PDB file of C-alpha atoms in Angstrom:
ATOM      1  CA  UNK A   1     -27.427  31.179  18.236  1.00 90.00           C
ATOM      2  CA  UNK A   2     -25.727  28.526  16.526  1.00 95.00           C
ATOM      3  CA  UNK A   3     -21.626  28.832  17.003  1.00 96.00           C
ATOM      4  CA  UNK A   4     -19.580  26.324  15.225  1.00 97.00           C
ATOM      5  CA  UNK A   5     -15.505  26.797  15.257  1.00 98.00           C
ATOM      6  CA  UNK A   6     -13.352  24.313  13.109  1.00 98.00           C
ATOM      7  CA  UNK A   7      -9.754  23.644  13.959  1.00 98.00           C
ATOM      8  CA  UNK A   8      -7.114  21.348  13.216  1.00 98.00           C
ATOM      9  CA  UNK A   9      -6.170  22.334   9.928  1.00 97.00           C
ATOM     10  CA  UNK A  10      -2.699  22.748   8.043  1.00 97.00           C
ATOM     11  CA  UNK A  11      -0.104  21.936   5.401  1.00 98.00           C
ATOM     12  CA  UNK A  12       0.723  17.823   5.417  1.00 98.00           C
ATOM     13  CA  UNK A  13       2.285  15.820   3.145  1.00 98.00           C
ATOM     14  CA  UNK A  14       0.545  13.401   1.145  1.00 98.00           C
ATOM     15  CA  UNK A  15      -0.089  10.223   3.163  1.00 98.00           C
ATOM     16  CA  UNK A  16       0.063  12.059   6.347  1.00 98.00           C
ATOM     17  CA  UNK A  17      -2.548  12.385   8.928  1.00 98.00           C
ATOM     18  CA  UNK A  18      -4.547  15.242  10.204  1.00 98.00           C
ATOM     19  CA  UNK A  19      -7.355  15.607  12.941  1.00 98.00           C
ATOM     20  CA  UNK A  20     -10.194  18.096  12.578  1.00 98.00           C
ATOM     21  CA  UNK A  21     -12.215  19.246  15.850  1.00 98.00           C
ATOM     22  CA  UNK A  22     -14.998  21.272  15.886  1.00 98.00           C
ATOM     23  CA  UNK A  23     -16.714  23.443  18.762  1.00 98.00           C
ATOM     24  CA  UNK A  24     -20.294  23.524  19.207  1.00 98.00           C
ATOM     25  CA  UNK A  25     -22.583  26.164  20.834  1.00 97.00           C
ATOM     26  CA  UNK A  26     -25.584  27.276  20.898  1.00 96.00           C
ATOM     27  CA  UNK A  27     -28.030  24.540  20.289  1.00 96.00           C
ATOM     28  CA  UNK A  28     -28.367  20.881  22.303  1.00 97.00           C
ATOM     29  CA  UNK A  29     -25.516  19.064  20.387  1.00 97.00           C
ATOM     30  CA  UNK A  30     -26.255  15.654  21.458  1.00 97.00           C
ATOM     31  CA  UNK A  31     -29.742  16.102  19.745  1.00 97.00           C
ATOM     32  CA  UNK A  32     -28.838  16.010  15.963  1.00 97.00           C
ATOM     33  CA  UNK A  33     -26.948  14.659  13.555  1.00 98.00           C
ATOM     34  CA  UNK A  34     -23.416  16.561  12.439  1.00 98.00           C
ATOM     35  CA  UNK A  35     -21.708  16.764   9.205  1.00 98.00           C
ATOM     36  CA  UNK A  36     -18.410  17.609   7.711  1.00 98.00           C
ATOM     37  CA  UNK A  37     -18.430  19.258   3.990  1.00 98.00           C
ATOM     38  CA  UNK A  38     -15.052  20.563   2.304  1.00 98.00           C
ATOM     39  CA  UNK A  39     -15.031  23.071  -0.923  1.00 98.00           C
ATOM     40  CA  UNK A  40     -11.790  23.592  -3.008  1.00 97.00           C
ATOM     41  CA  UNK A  41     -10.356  25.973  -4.957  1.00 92.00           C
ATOM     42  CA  UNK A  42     -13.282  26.892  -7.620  1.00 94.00           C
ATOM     43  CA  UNK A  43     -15.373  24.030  -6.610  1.00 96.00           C
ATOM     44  CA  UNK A  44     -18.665  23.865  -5.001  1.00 97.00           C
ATOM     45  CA  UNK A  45     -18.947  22.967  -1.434  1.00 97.00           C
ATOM     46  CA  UNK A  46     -19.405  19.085  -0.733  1.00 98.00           C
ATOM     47  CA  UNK A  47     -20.743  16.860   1.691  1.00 98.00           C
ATOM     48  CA  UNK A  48     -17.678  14.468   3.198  1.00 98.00           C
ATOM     49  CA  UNK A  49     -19.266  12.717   6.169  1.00 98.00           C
ATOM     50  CA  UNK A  50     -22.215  13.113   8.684  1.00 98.00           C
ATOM     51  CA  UNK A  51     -22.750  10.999  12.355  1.00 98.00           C
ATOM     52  CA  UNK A  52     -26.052  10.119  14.197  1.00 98.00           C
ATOM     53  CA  UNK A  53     -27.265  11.721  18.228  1.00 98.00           C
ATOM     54  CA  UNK A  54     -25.082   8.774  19.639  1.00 96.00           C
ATOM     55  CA  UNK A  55     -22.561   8.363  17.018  1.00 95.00           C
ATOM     56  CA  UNK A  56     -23.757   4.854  16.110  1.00 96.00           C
ATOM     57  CA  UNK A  57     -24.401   5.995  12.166  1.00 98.00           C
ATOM     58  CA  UNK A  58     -21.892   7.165  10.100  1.00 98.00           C
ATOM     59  CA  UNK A  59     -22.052   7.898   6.306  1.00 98.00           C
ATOM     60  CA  UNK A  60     -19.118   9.087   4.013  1.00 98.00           C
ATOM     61  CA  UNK A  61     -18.531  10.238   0.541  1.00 98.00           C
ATOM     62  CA  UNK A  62     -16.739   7.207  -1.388  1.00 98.00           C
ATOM     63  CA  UNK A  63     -13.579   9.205  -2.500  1.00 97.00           C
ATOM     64  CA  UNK A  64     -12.535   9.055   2.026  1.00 98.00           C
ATOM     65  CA  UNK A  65     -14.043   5.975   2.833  1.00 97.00           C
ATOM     66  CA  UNK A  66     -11.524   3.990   4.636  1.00 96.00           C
ATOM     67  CA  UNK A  67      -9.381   6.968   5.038  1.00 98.00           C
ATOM     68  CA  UNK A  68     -11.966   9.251   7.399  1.00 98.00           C
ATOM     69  CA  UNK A  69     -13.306   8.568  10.505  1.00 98.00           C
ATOM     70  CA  UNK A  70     -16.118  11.051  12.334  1.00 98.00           C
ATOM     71  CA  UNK A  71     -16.704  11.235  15.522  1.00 98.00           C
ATOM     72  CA  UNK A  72     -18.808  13.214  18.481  1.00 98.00           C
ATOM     73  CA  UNK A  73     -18.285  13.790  22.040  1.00 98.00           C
ATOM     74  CA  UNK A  74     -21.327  14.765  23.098  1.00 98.00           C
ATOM     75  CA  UNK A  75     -20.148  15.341  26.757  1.00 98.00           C
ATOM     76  CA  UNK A  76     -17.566  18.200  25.322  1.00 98.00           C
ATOM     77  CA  UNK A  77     -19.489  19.347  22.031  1.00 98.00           C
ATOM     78  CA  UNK A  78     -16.966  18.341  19.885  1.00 98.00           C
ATOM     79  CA  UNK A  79     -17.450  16.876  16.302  1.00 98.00           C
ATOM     80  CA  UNK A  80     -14.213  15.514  15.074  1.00 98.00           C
ATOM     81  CA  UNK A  81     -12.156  14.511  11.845  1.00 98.00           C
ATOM     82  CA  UNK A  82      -9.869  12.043  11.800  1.00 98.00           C
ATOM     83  CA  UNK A  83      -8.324  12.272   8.240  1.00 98.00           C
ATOM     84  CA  UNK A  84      -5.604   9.670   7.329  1.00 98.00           C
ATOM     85  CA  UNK A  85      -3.715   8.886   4.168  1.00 98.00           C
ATOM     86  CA  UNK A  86      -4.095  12.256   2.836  1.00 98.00           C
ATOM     87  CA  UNK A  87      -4.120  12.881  -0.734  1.00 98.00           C
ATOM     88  CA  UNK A  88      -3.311  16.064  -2.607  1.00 97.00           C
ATOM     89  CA  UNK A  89      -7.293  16.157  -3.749  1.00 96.00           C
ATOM     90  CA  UNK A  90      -8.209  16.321  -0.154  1.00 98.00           C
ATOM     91  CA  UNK A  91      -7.055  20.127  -0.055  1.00 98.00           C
ATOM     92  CA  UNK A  92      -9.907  22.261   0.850  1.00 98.00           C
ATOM     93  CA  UNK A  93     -11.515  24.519   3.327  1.00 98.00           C
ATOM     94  CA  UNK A  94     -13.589  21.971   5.869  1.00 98.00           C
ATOM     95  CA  UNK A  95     -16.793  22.697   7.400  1.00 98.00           C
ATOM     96  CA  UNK A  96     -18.599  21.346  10.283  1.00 97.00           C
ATOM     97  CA  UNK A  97     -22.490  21.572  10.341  1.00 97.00           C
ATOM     98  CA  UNK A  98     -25.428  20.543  12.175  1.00 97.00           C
ATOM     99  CA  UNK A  99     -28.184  18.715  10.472  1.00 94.00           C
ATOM    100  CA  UNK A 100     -31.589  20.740  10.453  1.00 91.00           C
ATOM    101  CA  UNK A 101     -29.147  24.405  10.733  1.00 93.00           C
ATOM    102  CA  UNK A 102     -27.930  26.490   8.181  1.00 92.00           C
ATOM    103  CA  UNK A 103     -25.305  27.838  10.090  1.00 93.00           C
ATOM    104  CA  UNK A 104     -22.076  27.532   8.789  1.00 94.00           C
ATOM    105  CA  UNK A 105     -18.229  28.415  10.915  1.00 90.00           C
ATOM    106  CA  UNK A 106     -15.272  29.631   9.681  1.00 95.00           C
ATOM    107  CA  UNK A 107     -14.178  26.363   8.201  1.00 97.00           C
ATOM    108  CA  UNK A 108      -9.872  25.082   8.448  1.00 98.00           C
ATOM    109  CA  UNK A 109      -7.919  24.956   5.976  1.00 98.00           C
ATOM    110  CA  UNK A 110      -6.410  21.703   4.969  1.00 98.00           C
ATOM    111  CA  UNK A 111      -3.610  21.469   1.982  1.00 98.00           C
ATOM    112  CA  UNK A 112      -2.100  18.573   1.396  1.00 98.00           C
ATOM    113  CA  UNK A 113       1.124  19.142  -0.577  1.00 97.00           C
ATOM    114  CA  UNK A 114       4.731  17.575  -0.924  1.00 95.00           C
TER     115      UNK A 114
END
């Protein structure tokens, strides 16, 4: 079945950096597209970013453009995050998840506090 395992996650400062992996089993990675989502405290869970099969595509919410990058290694299965000038509203529990599957991991925490 579908195994997806988020890590990377922690307490930054704002304007500091953080890099989100996430390790994917169960299904033939390279053939669909993956997502990130976040939810915070007492909000509903929101889409952040998603990357094509090769990686060529990428799509973000507005309020991380220019900030987040996605990225895939299909050799390895991993679906990354990198997350730069943080901001205290990026605190929230982030996802990973594969287009077409409603399977969902654990998620990482990420807080972003002076």
């Amino acid at each position: 079945q579908v195994q997806l395992v988020e890590s990377g996650g922690g307490l930054v400062q704002p304007g500091g950096s953080l890099r989100l992996s996430c390790a994917a089993s169960g299904f033939t990675f390279s053939n669909y597209p993956m997502n990130w989502y976040r939810q915070a405290p007492g909000k509903e869970r929101e889409w952040v970013a998603v990357i094509g099969r090769t990686g060529a595509y990428t799509s973000y919410i507005d309020s991380v453009k220019d900030r987040f990058t996605i990225s895939r290694d299909n050799a390895k299965n991993v679906l990354s995050l990198q997350m730069n000038s943080l901001k205290p509203e990026d605190t929230a529990v982030y996802y990973c998840k594969a287009s077409s599957f409603e399977s969902w991991g654990q998620g990482t925490q990420v807080t972003v506090s002076s």
